Structures are given as C-alpha cells and as structure tokens.
CSV table of C-alpha atoms in Angstrom, one decimal:
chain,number,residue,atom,x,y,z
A,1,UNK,CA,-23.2,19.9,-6.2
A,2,UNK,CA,-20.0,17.8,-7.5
A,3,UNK,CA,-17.6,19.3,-10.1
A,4,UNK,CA,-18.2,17.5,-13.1
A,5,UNK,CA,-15.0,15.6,-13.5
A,6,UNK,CA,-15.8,11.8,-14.4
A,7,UNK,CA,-15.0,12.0,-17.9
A,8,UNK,CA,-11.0,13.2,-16.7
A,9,UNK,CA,-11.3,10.6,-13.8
A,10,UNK,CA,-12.3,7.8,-16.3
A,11,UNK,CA,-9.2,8.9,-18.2
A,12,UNK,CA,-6.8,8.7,-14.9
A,13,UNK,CA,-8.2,5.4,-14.4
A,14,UNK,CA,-7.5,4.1,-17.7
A,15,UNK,CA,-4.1,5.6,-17.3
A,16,UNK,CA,-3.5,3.9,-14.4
A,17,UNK,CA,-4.7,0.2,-15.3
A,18,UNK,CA,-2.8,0.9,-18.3
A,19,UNK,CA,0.6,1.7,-16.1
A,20,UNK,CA,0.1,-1.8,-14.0
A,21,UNK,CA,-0.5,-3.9,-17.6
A,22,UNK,CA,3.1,-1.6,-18.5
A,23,UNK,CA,5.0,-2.8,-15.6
A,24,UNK,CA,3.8,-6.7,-16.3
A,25,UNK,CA,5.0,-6.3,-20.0
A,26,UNK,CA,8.7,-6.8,-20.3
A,27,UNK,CA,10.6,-3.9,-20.9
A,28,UNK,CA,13.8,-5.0,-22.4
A,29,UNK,CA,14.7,-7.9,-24.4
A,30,UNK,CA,18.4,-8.5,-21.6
A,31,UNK,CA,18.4,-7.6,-18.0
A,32,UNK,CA,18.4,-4.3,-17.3
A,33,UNK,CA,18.7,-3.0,-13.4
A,34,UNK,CA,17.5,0.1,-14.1
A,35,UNK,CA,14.3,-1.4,-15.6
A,36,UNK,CA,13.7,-3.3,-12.6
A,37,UNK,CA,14.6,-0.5,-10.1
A,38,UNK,CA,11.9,1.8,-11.8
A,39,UNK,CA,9.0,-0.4,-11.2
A,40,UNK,CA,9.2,0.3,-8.1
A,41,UNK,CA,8.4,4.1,-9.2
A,42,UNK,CA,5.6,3.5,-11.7
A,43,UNK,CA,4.0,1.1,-9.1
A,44,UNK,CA,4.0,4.8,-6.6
A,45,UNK,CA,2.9,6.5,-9.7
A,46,UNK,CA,0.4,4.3,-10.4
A,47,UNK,CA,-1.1,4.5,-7.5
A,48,UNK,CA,-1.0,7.9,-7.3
A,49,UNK,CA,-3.2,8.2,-10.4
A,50,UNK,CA,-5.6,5.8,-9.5
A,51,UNK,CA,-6.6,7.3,-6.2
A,52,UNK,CA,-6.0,10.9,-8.0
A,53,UNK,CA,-9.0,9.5,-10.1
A,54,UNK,CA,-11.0,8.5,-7.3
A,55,UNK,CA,-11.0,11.5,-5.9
A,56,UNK,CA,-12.0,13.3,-8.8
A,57,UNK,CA,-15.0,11.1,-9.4
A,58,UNK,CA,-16.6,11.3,-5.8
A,59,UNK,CA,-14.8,14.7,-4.7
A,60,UNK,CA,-17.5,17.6,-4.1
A,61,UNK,CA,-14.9,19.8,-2.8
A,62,UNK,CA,-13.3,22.0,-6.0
A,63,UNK,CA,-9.9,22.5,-3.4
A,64,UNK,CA,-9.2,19.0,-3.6
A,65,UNK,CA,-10.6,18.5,-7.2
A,66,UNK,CA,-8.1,20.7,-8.0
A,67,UNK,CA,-5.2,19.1,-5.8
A,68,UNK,CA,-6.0,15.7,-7.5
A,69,UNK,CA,-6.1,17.1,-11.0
A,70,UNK,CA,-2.5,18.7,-10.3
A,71,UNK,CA,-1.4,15.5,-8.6
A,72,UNK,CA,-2.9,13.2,-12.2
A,73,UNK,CA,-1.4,15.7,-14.5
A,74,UNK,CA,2.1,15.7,-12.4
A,75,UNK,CA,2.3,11.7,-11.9
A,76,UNK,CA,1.4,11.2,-16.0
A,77,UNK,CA,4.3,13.8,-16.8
A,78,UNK,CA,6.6,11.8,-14.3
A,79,UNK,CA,5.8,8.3,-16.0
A,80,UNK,CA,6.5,9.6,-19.5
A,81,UNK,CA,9.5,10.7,-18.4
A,82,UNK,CA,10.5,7.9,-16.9
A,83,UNK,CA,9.4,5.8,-19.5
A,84,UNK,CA,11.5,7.6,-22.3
A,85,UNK,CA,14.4,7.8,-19.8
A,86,UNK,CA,14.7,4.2,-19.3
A,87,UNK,CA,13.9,3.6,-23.2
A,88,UNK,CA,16.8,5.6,-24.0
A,89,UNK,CA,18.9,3.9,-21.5
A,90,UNK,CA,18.0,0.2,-22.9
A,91,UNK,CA,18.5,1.7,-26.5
A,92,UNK,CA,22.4,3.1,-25.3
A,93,UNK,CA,23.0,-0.7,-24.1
A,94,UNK,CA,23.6,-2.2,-28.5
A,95,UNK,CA,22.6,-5.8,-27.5
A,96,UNK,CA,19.0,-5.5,-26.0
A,97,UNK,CA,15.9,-4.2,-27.7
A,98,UNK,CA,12.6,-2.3,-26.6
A,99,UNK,CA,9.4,-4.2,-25.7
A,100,UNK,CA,6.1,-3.0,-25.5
A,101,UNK,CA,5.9,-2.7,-21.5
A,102,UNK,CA,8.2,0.7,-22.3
A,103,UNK,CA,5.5,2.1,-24.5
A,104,UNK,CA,2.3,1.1,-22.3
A,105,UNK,CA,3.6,3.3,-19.9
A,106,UNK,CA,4.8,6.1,-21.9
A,107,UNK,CA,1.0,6.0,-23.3
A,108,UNK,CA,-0.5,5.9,-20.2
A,109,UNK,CA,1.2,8.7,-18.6
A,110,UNK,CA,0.2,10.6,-21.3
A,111,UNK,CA,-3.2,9.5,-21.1
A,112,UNK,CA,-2.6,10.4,-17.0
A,113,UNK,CA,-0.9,14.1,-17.9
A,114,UNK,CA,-3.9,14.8,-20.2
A,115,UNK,CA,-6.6,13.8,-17.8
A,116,UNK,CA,-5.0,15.9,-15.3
A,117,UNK,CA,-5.2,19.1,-17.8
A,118,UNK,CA,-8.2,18.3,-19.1
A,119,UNK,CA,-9.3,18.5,-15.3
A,120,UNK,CA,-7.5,21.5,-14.4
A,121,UNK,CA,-9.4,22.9,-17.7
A,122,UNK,CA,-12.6,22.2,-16.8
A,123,UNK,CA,-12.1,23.5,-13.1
A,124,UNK,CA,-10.9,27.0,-14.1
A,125,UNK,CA,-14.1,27.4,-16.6
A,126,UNK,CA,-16.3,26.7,-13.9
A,127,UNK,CA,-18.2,30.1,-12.8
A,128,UNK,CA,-18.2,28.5,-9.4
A,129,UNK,CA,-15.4,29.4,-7.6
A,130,UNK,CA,-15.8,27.4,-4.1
A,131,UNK,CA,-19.1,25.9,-2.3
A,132,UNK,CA,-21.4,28.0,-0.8
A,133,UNK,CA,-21.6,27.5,2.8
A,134,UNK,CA,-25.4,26.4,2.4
A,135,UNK,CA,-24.2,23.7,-0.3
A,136,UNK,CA,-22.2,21.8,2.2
A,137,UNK,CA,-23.5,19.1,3.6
C-alpha cells in the first residue's frame, strides 16, 4: 500500500525544474564569482530534490518516505538561503542589479521546503505507523 505522497512529489518536481530554469537565468546584471561558484550548489540541490521527489512518488516504504520528505524540505530551505545570500551579495556590489534567475530559485526552494513539510505532514497523520510484514512484497 504506497503512502500517498504524489501531490508533495509533484511539488518537489516543480521545485526542482524550476531550480535548473533559475541557474539558466542570469543572476546578476556584472560578473559576479560568487554567482557562478553557487551554481555549482543549486545544480547538487537540484538534484537532490528531484530524486527526493522520485522517491516519494514510487516509495512504498514510509522510513524512506520520510527520509526523502526531510531531505526535499532541507535542500528547498538550503536554496532559499542561498538564493537570498547571494542576492544580498550582488545588491552590496552598487553597480550591478538583480535578475530574475535569483528569484526562480528563491521561489523554487520554497516551493521544495514546502513540499517537503507538506510531506512530513501528511506522514505523521497517517494511522499507519510502518508496513505490516504481510504487506511487503
């Protein structure tokens, strides 16, 4: 009997195709290193979400629902928070200005953080508390 979670899986999904259109957008209207050495993170985070959503989605196993709702809500906090870090570092710089890439992401790991919860939610309502040895298959 699977957990229920493809409504929150959809959501990680969306968060994560959302994070790759980010990183193609450009961030900054000058070079910035920092932007370009923090694509290399949202790229991790990324895929992080997008197999955290996979897992969620085909996952019969409420352990590893569970370890993949954690994993979506903790990889959508990080690329928030990476998103308004490097926003604020382009916006300390006076001669550059913030594009939309910057925003994408910050969206999308919200979108990942509240998939992630909305998971975690659904999992501790549930009366069932593991499978029964007779539902495994």
């Amino acid at each position: 009997m699977p957990v229920g979670l493809h409504l929150p899986a959809a959501m990680a999904a969306v968060a994560g195709l959302a994070m790759v259109v980010g990183m193609l957008l450009p961030w900054s209207s000058g070079a910035q290193a920092s932007a370009f050495d923090s694509v290399g993170v949202v790229g991790a985070l990324t895929a992080l979400l997008l197999i955290a959503a996979w897992v969620m989605w085909r996952t019969r196993r409420r352990w590893l629902a569970i370890t993949a709702s954690a994993f979506a809500l903790l990889a959508g906090l990080a690329g928030a928070t990476l998103a308004a870090f490097v926003a604020l570092a382009v916006l300390i710089d006076d001669e550059v200005r913030l594009q939309a890439g910057l925003a994408v992401i910050f969206l999308a790991g919200l979108l990942g953080a509240a998939a992630g919860r909305r998971a975690l939610r659904r999992l501790r309502s549930d009366p069932r508390r593991w499978v029964n040895r007779s539902e495994r298959g």
